[in-house]
Coordinates of C-alpha atoms and ligand atoms in Angstrom, one line a residue:
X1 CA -5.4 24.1 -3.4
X2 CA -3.5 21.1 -3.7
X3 CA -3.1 17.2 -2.6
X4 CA 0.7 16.1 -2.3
X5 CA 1.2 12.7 -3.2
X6 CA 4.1 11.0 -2.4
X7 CA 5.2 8.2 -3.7
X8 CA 2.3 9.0 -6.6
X9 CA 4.5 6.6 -9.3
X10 CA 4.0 3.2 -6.7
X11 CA 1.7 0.5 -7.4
X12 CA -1.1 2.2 -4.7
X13 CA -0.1 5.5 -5.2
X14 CA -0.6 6.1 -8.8
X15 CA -3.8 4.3 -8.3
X16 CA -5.1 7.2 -6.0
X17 CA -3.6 10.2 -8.3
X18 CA -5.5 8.9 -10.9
X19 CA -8.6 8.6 -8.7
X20 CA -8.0 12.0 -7.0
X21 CA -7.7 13.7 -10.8
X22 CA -10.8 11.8 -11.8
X23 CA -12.8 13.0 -8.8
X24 CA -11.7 16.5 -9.9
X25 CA -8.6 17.4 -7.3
X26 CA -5.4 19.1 -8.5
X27 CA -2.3 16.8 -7.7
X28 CA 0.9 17.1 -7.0
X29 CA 3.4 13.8 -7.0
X30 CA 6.8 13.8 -5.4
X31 CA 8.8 10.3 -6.2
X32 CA 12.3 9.7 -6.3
X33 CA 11.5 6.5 -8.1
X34 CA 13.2 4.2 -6.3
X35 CA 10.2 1.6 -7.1
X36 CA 7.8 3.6 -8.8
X37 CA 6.9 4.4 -12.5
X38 CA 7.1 7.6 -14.3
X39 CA 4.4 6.5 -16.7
X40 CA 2.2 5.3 -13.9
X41 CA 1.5 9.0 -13.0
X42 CA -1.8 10.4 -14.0
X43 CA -0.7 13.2 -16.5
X44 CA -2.7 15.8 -15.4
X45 CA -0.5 15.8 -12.3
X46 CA 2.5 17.6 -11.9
X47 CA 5.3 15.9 -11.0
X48 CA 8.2 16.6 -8.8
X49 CA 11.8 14.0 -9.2
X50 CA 13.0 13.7 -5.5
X51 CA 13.7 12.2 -2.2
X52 CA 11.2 12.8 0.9
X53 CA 14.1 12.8 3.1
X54 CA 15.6 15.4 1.1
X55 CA 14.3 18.6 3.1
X56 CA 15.7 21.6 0.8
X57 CA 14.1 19.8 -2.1
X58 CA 10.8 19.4 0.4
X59 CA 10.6 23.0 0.9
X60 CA 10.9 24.0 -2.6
X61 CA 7.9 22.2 -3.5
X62 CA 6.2 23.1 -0.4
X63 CA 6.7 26.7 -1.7
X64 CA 6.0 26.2 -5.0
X65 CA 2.5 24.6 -4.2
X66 CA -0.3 26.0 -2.6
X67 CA -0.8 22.4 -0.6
X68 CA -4.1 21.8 1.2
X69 CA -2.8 18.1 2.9
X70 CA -0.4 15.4 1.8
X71 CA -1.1 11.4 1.4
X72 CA 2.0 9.7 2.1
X73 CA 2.8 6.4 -0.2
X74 CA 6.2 6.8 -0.3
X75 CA 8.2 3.7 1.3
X76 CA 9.8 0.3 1.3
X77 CA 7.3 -2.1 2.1
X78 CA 9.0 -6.0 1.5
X79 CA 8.6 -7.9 4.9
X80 CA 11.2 -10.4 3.9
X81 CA 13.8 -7.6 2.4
X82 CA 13.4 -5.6 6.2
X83 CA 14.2 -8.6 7.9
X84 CA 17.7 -8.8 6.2
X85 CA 18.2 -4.4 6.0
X86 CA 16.0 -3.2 9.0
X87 CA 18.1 0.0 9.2
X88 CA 17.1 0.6 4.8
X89 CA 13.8 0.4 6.3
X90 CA 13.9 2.9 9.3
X91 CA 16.1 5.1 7.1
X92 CA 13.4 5.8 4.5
X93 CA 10.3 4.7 6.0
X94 CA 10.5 6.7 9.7
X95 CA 13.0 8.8 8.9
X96 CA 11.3 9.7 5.5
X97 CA 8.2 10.5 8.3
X98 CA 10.2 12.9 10.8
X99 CA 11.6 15.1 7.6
X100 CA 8.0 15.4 6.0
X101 CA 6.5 16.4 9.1
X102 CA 9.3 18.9 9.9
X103 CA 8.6 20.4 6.3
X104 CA 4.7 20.4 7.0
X105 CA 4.6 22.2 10.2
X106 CA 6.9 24.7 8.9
X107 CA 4.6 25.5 5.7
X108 CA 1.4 25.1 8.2
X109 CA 0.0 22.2 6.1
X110 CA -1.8 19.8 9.4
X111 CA -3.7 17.1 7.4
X112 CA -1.7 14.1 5.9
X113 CA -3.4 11.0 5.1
X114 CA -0.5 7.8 6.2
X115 CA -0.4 4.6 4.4
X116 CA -0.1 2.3 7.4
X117 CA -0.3 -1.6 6.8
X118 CA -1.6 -4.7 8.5
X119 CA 2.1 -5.6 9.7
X120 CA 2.0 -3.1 12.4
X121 CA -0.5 -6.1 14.5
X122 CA 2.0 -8.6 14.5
X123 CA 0.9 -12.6 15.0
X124 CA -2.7 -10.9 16.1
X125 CA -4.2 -12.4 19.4
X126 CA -7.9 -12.2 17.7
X127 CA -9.0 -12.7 14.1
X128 CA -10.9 -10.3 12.7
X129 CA -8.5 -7.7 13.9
X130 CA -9.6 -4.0 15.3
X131 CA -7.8 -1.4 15.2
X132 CA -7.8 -1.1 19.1
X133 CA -5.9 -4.4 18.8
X134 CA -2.3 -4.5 20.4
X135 CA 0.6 -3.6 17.9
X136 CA 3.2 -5.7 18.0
X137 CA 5.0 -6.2 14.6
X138 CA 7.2 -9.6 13.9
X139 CA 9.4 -7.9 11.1
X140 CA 11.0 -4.1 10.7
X141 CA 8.7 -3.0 8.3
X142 CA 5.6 -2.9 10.5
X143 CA 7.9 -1.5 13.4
X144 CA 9.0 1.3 11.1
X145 CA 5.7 1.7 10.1
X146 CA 4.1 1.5 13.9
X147 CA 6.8 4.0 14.7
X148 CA 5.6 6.3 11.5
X149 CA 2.1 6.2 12.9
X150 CA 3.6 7.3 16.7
X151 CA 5.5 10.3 15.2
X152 CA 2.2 11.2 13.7
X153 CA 0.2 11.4 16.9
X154 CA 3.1 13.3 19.2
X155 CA 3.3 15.6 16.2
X156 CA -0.8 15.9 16.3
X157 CA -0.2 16.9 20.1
X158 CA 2.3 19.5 19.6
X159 CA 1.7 21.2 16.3
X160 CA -1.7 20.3 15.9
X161 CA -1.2 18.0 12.5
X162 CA -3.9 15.8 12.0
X163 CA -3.4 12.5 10.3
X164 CA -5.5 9.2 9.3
X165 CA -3.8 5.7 9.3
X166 CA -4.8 3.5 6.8
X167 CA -3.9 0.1 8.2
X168 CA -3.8 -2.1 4.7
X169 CA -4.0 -5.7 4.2
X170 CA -3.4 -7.2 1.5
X171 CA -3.8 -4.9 -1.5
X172 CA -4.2 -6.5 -5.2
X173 CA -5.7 -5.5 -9.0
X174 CA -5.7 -3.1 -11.2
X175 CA -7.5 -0.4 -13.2
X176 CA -10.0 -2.5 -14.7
X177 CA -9.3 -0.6 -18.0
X178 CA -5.7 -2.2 -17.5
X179 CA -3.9 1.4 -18.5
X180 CA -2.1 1.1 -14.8
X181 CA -1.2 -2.1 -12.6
X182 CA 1.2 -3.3 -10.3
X183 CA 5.0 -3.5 -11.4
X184 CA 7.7 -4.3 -8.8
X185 CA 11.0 -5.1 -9.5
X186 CA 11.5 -8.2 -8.3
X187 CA 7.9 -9.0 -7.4
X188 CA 7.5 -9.8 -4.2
X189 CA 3.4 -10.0 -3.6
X190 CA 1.6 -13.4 -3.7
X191 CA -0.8 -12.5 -6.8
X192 CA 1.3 -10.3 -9.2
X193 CA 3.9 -14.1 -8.8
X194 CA 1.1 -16.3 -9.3
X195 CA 0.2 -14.0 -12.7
X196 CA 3.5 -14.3 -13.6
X197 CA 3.5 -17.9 -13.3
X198 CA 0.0 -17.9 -15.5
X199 CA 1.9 -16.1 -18.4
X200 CA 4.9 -18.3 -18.6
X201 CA 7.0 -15.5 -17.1
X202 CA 7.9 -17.6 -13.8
X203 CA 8.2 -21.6 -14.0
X204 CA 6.2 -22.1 -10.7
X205 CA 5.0 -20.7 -7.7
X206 CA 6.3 -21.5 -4.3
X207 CA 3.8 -21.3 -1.7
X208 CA 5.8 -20.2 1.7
X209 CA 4.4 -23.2 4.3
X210 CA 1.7 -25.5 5.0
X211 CA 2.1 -25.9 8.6
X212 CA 0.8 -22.9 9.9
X213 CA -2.5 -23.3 12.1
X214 CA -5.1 -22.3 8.9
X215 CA -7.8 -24.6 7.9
X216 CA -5.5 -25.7 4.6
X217 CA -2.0 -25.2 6.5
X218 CA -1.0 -21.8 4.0
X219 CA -1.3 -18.3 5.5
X220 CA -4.8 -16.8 5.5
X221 CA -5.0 -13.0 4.0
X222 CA -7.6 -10.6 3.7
X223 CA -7.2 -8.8 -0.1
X224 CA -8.7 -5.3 -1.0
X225 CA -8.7 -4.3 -4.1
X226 CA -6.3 -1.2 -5.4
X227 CA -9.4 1.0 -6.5
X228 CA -11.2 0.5 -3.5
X229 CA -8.6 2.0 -1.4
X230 CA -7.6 4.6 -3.5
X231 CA -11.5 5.9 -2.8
X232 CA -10.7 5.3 0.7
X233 CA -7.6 7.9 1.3
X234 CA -10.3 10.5 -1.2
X235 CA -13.3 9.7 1.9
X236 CA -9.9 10.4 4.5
X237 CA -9.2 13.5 3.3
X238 CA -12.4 14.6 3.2
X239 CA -12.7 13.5 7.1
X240 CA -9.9 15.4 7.8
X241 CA -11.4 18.3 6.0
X242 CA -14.5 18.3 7.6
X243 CA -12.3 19.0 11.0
X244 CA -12.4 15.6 12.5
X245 CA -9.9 14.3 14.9
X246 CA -6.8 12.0 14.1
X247 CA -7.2 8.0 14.1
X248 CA -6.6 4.7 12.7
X249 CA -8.9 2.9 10.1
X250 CA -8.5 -0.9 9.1
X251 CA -8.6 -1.6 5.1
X252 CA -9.7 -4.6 3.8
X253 CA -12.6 -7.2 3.1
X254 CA -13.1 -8.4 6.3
X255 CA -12.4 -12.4 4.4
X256 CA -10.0 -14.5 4.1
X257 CA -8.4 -16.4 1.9
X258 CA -5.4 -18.6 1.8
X259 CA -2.6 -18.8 -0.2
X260 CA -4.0 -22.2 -1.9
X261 CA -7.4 -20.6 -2.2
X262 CA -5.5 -17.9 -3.9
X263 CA -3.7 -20.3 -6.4
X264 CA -7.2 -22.1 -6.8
X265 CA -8.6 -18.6 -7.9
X266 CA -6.3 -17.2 -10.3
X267 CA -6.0 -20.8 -11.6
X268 CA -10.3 -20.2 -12.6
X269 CA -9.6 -16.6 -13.9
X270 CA -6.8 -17.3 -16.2
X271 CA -7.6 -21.1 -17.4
X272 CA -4.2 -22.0 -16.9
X273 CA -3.0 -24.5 -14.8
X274 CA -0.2 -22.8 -12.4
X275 CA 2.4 -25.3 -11.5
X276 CA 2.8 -24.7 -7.6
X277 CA 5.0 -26.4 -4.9
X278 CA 5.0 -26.5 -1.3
X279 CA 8.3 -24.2 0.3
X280 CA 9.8 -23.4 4.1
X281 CA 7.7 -20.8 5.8
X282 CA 8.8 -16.9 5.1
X283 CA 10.5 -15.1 8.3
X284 CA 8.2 -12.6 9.4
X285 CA 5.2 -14.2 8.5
X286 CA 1.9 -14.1 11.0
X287 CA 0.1 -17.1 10.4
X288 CA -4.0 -15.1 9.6
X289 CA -4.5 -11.7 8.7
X290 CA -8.2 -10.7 8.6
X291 CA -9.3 -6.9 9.3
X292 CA -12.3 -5.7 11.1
X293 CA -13.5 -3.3 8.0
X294 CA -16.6 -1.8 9.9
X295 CA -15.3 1.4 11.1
X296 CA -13.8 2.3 8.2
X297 CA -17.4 1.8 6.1
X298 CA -19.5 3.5 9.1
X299 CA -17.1 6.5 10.0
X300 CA -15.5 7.1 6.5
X301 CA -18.4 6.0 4.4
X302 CA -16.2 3.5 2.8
X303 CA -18.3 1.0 0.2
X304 CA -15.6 -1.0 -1.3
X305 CA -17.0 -2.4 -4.7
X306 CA -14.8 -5.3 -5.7
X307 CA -16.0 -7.8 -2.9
X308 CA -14.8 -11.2 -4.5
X309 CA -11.3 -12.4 -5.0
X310 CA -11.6 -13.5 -8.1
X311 CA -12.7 -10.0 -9.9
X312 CA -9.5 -9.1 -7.9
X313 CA -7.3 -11.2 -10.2
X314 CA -9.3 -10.5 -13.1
X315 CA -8.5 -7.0 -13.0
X316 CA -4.1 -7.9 -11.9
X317 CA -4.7 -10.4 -15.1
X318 CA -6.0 -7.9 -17.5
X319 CA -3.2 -5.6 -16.4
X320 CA -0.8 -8.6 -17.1
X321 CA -2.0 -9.8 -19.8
X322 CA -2.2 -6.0 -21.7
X323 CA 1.3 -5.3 -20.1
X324 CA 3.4 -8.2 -20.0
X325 CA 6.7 -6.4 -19.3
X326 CA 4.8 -4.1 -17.0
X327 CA 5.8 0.2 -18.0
X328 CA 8.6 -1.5 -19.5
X329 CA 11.0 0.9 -18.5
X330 CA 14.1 -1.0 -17.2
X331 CA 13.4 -1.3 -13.6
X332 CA 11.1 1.0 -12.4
X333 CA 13.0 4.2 -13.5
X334 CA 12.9 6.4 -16.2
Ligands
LIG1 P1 5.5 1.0 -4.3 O1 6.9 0.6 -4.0 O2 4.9 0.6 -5.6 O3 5.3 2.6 -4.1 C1 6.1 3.3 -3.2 C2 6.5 4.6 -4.0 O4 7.2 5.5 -3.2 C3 7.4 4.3 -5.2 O5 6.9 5.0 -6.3 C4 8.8 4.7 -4.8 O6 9.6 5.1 -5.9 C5 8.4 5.9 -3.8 N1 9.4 6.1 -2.8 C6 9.9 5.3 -1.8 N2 10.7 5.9 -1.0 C7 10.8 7.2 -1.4 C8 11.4 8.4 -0.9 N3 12.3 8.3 0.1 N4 11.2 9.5 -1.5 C9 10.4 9.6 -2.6 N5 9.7 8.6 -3.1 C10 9.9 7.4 -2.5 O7 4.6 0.4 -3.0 P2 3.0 0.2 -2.9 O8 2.8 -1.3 -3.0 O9 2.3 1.1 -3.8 O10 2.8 0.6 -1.4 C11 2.6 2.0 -1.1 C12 2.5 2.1 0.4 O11 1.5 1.3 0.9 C13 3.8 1.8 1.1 O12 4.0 2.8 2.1 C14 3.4 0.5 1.8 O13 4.1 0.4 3.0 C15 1.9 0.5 2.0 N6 1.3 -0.8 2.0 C16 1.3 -1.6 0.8 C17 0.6 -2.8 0.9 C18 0.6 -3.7 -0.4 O14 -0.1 -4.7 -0.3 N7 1.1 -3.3 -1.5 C19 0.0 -3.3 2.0 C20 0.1 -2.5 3.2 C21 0.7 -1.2 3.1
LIG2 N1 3.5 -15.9 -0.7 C1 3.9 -17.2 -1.1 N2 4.7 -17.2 -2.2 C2 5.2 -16.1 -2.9 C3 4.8 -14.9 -2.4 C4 4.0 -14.8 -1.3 O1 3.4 -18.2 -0.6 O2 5.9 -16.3 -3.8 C5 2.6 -15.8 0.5 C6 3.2 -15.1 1.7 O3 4.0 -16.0 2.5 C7 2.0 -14.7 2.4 C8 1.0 -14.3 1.3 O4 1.5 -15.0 0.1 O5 1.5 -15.7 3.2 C9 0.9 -12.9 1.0 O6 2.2 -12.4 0.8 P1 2.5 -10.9 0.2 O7 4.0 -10.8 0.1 O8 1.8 -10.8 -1.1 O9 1.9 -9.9 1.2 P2 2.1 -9.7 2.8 O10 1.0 -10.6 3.4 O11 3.5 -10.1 3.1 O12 1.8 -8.3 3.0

């Protein structure tokens, strides 16, 4: 049987096919590329051009494929970009959710494994932050994603569909053999912009407040790298295999680091000397951002294996440096 992937051509998603076909699973990728890559798509895949939202074009794959469970990538995800267009961002993002899960139930498939994100806590009341922790996001993207993950359980109560929620922090790196990356168009994430900086691509970065209550005034973040979660939706699906209930698992390192730690770091891996000013604060941005990893490592049997910043970047850097215009296909579609 097969794992549905959508969203399989985005930065995280591809980064899981690739894993999934390496651990032996047959994949299936639904993208409409909106953001994604053609050519980021593990070619042993098979791959389907569409919308999620799109139900007839839903059901035809759901027929065509004998599908086991789904991992769900597929989204807008730029804090900033859902302050200005909330209503892009419930569009796609929940109502991307209540046309998937429609599609599911009606071809029986119950296990779908939800890429949830930090943003759902809001300005979080404790640092490091459980996942029994009150939701309360401070931008539409965590409320459309909060509101994804509530669909999910009243749809686990009345048709018995069982989901994980992968609450991600910050997520950074790269295949360390640098064949896939991250490529967004414009870049929005704090590394990829301070790589681009490195190469001469970007004149300087712009680091969004020093006033915030952090040790150095710049927001603290908790990074994970893109490999290490990719092996964490493979150890979800196999909890939901194994008949477990639903729930909600924390990603990330359980450190943080600031944004100038962040410039400091990628300033060591590359040797280059990263002009950086000081800017206004970013709407939407809580202040710290540190996960609680542990229940994730005991109940999953998560082991992430990149547990330093810096091999972080060096992987991003590699990618970078190997791919300077990224796919180099014109915006993210092909
Ligand atoms: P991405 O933009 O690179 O990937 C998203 C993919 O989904 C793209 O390939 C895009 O073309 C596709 N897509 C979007 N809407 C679609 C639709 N309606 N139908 C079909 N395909 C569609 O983003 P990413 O950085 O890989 O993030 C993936 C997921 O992880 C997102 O859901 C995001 O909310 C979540 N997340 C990301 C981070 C991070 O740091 N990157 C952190 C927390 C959560
Ligand atoms: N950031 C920054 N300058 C940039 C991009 C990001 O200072 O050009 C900061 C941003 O304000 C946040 C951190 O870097 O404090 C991480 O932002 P990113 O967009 O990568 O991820 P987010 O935390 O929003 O998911």
């Amino acid at each position: 049987m097969a794992i549905l992937v959508l969203g399989g051509a985005g930065y995280i998603g591809s980064h899981t096919v690739d894993r999934l076909v390496e651990n032996g699973y047959d994949v299936a990728v639904v993208d409409n590329l909106v953001t994604g890559h053609k050519a980021a798509i593990n070619p042993k895949a098979r791959f389907y051009e569409g919308d999620v939202r799109d139900k007839k074009f839903m059901n035809d794959v759901f027929d065509k494929e004998d599908i086991e469970g789904v991992i769900h990538f597929a989204a807008f995800s730029v804090v900033p970009e859902s302050m200005e267009k909330p209503l892009k961002y419930f569009d796609n993002n929940t109502g991307g959710m209540i046309s998937l899960l429609e599609v599911m139930n009606a071809h029986n498939v119950k296990k779908i494994v939800f890429s949830s994100t930090a943003a759902t806590y809001g300005e979080p009341k404790q640092i490091p932050i459980k996942e029994t922790d009150p939701q309360v996001p401070t931008n539409p993207y965590g409320e459309s994603k909060l509101a994804m993950e509530k669909i999910m359980h009243w749809s686990d109560v009345a048709y018995g569909i069982k989901f994980v929620a992968l609450r991600y922090f910050n997520v950074a790196g790269a295949k360390p053999d640098g064949s896939i990356g991250e490529d967004h168009h414009p870049e929005t994430h704090l590394v990829p912009i301070i790589l681009q900086v490195a190469s001469g691509e970007r004149d300087q970065l712009t680091i969004f407040g020093d006033d915030y209550d952090t040790p150095d005034g710049t927001n603290v973040r908790d990074y994970v790298h893109v490999l290490d979660l990719a092996d964490a939706h493979i150890l979800a699906l196999k909890y939901l295999q194994a008949g477990n209930d639903s729930d909600a698992f924390n990603l990330g390192s359980s450190t943080g680091f600031s944004n100038k730690q962040m410039l400091d770091a990628a300033r060591d891996v590359t040797g280059k000397p990263i002009p950086a000013k000081m800017g206004p604060r970013r709407a939407g941005d809580p202040s710290t951002l540190i996960a609680a990893s542990d229940k994730a490592r005991k109940v999953l049997g998560w082991k992430p294996q990149f547990d330093d910043v810096h091999e972080i970047i060096k992987t991003a850097w590699n990618w970078k440096e190997t791919h300077p215009k990224g796919y180099d296909d014109q915006k993210g579609n092909q």
